[in-house]
Coordinates of C-alpha atoms in Angstrom, one line a residue:
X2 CA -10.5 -0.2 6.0
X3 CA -13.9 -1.1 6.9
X4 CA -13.1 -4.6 7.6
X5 CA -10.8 -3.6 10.1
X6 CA -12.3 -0.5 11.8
X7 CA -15.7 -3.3 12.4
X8 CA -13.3 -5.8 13.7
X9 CA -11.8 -3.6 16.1
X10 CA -15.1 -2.3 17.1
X11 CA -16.8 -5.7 17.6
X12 CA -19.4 -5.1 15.0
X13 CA -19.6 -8.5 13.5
X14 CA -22.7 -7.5 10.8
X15 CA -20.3 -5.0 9.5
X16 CA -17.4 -6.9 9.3
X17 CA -19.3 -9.8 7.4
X18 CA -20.3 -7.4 5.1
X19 CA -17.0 -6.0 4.4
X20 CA -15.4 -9.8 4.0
X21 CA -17.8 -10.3 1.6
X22 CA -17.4 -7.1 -0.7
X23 CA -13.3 -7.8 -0.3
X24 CA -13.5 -11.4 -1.2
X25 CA -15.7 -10.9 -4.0
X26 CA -13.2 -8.2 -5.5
X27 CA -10.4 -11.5 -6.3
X28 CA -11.0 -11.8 -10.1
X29 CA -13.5 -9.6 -10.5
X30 CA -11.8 -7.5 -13.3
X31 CA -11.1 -9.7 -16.5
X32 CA -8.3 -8.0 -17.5
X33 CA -6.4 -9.3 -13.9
X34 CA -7.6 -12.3 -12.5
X35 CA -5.3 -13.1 -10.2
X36 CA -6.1 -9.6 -8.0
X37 CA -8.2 -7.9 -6.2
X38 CA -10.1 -5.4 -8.2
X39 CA -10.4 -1.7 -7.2
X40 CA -14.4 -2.1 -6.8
X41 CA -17.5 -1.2 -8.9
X42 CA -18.1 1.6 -11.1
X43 CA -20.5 3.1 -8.5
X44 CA -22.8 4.6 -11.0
X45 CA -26.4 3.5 -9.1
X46 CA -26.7 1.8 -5.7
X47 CA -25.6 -1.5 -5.6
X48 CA -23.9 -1.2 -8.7
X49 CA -22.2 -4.7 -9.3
X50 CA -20.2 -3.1 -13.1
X51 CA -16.8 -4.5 -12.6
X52 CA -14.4 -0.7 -12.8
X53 CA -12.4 -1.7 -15.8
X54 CA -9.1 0.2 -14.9
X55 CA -6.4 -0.6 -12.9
X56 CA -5.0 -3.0 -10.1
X57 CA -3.8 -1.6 -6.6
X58 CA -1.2 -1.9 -4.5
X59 CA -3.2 -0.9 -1.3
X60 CA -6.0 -3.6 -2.3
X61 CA -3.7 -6.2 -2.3
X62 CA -1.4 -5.7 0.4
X63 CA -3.8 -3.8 3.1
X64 CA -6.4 -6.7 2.8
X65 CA -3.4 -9.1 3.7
X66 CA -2.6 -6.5 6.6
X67 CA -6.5 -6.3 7.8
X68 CA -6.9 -10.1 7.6
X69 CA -10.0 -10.0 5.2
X70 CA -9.2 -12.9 3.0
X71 CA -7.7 -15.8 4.8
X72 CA -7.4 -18.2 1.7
X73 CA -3.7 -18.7 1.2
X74 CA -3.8 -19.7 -2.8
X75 CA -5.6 -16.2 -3.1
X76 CA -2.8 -14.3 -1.3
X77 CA -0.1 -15.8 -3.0
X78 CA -1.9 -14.8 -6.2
X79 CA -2.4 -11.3 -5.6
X80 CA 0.8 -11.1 -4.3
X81 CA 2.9 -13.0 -7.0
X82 CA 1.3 -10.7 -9.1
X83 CA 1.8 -7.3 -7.5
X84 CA 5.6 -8.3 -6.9
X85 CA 6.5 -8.6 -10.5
X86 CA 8.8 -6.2 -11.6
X87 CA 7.7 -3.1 -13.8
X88 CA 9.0 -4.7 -17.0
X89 CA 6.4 -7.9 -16.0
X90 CA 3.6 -5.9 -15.4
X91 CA 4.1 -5.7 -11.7
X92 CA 4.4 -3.2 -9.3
X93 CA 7.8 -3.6 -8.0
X94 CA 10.1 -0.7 -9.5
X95 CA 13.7 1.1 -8.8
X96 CA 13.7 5.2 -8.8
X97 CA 16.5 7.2 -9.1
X98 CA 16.8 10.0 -6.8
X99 CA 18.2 12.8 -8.9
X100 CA 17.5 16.2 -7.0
X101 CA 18.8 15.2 -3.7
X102 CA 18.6 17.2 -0.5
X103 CA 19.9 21.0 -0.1
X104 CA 23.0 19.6 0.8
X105 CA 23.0 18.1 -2.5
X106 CA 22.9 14.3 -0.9
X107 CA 21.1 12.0 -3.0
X108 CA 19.6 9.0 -1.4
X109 CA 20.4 7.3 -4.5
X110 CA 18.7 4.3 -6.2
X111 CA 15.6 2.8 -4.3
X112 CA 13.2 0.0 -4.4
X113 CA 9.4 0.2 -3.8
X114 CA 6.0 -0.3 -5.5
X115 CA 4.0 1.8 -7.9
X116 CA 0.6 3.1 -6.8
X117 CA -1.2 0.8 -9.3
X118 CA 0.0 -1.4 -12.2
X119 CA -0.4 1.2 -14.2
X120 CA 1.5 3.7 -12.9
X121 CA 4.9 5.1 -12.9
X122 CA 7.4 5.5 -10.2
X123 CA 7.6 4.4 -6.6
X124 CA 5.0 5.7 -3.9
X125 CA 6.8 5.5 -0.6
X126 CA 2.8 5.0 1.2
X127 CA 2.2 2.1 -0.7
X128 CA 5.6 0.6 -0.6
X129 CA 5.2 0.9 3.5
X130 CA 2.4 -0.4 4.2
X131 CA 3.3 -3.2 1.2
X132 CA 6.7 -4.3 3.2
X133 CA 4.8 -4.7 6.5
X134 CA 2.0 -7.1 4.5
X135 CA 5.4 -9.1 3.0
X136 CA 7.2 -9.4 6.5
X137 CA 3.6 -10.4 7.7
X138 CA 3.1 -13.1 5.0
X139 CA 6.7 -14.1 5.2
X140 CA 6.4 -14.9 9.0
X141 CA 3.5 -17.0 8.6
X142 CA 4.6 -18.8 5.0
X143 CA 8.3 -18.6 5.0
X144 CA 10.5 -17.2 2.6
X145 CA 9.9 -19.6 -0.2
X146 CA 5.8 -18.8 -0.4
X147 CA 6.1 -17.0 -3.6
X148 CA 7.7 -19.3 -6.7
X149 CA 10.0 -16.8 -8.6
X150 CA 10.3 -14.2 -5.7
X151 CA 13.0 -13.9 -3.2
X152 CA 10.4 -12.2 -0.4
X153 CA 13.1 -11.8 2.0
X154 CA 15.4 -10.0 -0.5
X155 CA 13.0 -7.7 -1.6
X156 CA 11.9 -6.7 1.9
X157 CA 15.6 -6.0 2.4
X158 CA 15.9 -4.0 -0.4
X159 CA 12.9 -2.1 0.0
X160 CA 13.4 -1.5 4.1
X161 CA 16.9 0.0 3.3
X162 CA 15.5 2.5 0.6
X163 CA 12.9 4.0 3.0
X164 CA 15.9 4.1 5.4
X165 CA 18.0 6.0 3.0
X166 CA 15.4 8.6 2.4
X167 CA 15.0 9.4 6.4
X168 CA 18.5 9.6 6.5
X169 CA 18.7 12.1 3.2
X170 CA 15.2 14.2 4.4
X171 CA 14.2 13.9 7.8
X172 CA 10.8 12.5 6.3
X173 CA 9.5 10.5 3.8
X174 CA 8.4 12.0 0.4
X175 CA 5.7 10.6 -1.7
X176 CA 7.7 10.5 -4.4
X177 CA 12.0 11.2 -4.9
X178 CA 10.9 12.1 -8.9
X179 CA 10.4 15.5 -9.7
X180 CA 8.3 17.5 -12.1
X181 CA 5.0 19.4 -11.4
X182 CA 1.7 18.8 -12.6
X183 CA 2.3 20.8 -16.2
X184 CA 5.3 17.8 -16.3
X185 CA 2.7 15.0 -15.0
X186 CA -0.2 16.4 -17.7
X187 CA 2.2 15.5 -20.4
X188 CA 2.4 11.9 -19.5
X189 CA 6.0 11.2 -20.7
X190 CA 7.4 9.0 -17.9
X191 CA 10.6 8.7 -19.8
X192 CA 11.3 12.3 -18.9
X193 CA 14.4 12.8 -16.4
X194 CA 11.5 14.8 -14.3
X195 CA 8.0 12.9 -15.3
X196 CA 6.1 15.1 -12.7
X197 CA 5.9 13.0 -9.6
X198 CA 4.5 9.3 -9.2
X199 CA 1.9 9.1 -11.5
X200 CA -0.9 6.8 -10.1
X201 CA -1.7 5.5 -13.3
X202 CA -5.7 6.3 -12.5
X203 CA -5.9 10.2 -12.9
X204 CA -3.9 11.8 -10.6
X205 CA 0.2 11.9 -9.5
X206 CA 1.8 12.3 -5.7
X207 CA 4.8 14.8 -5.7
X208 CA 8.4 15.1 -4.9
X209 CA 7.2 16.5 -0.9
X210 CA 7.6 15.1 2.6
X211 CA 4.3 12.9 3.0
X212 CA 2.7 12.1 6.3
X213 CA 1.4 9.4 5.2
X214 CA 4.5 7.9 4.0
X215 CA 6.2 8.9 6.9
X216 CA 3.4 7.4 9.4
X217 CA 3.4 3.6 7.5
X218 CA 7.1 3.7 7.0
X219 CA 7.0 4.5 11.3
X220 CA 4.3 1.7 11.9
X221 CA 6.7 -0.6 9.6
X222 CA 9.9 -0.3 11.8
X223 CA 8.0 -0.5 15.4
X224 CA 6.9 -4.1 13.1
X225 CA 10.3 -5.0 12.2
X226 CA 12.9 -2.5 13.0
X227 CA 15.5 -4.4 11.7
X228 CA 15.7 -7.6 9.1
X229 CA 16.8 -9.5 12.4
X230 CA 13.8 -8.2 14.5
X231 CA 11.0 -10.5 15.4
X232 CA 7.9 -9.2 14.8
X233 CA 5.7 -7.0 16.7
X234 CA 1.8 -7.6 15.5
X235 CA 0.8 -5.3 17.6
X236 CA 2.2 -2.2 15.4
X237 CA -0.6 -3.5 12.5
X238 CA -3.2 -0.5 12.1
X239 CA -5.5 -2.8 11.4
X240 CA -5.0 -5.2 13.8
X241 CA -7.3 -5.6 17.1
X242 CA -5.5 -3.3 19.6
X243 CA -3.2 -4.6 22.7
X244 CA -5.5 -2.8 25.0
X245 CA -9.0 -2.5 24.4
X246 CA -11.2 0.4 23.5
X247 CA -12.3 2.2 26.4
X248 CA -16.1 2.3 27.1
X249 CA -18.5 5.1 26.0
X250 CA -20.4 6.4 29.0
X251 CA -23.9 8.2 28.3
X252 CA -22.5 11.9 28.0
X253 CA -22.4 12.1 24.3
X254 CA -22.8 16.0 25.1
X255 CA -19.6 17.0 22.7
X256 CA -20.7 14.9 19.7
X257 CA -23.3 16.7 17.2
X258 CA -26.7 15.7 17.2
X259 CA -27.0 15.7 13.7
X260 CA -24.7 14.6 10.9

């Protein structure tokens, strides 16, 4: 985020800065060399601890979005890893949508990502913002860039689910499994009702309508509306916008003079 909010600003110290955090973050947890970690523990200033805990799915596929680490071998890591299925360690999943909508419509079974590799269930942000990195990637390495993954299959798959669920809600949920946080607490993802998505890091996302899974899932389709669509660059939030950022006069009047 960083990365991209100094690159659309034109601030080139804080952009190095942020390239350099990113790009040291590939390998920098043991367990999964072939990623980006989450970041450091944080405990003191300038902390360099490695967090030993998960890998995910935004810090893979949003630094491919922001342009922050241009090495292809490292993209094609991190995302030959993250598109593993469930059962490989990966993030790539199938929910079932078992409530429905109150007219009793299900939108059925659906394909997305999990929050982090270790979590459980599909989170419709991540799987977004994660198809418009894989059309991006696709576009610029072909269809054949991943050994063992059929990129333009998946993005198929994974466009027509979040289609499904506009049809079946009007929005996009976070999550189509259902539960509450008593169900989440008890961390038994085999239930028929687990309690949500469960990040996998301390925390779940719910079976509501989700802005921001509605917002990526909008920025995806003015990417690629369709599988046949070319595609439009210019929809990438964190991409340099079409028009530039209008100038800041002197009359700072309505901003406070202390933060």
């Amino acid at each position: 985020d960083v990365y991209a909010l100094a690159k659309i600003l034109g601030d080139e110290d804080a952009m190095n800065r942020a390239r350099v955090f990113v790009q040291e973050m590939f390998g920098h947890n043991d367990r999964y060399p072939k990623s980006f970690a989450m970041g450091t523990d944080g405990a003191v200033p300038c902390d360099t601890t490695t967090m030993q805990t998960a890998i995910p799915a935004d810090g893979q596929f949003w630094a491919l979005l922001a342009g922050v680490e241009q090495a292809k071998e490292r993209q094609v890591s991190a995302l030959s890893d993250a598109l593993q299925s469930v059962e490989d360690g990966g993030m790539l999943t199938t929910d079932e949508d078992l409530i429905g909508n109150a007219q009793n419509r299900s939108a059925g079974s659906l394909r997305g990502l999990r929050f982090t590799n270790w979590g459980n269930g599909v989170q419709w942000e991540n799987t977004a913002s994660a198809m418009m990195a894989m059309v991006m990637f696709q576009e610029k390495h072909g269809d054949a860039a991943l050994p063992g993954i059929d990129l333009k299959a998946e993005v198929k798959s994974i466009r027509k689910s979040m289609l499904k669920l506009v049809d079946t809600y009007n929005a996009v949920p976070a999550s189509v499994l259902g539960g509450n946080k008593q169900a989440w607490r008890k961390n038994e993802h085999g239930r028929q009702f687990p309690g949500g998505s469960d990040t996998g890091i301390g925390w779940s996302y719910y079976r509501y309508p989700h802005i921001a899974s509605s917002a990526w899932l909008g920025l995806a389709l003015l990417q690629k509306p369709s599988d046949d669509s070319p595609v439009n660059h210019h929809a990438n939030p964190y991409g340099v916008p079409q028009k530039p950022l209008p100038e800041v006069d002197s009359n700072l009047q309505c901003l406070p003079s202390k933060i």
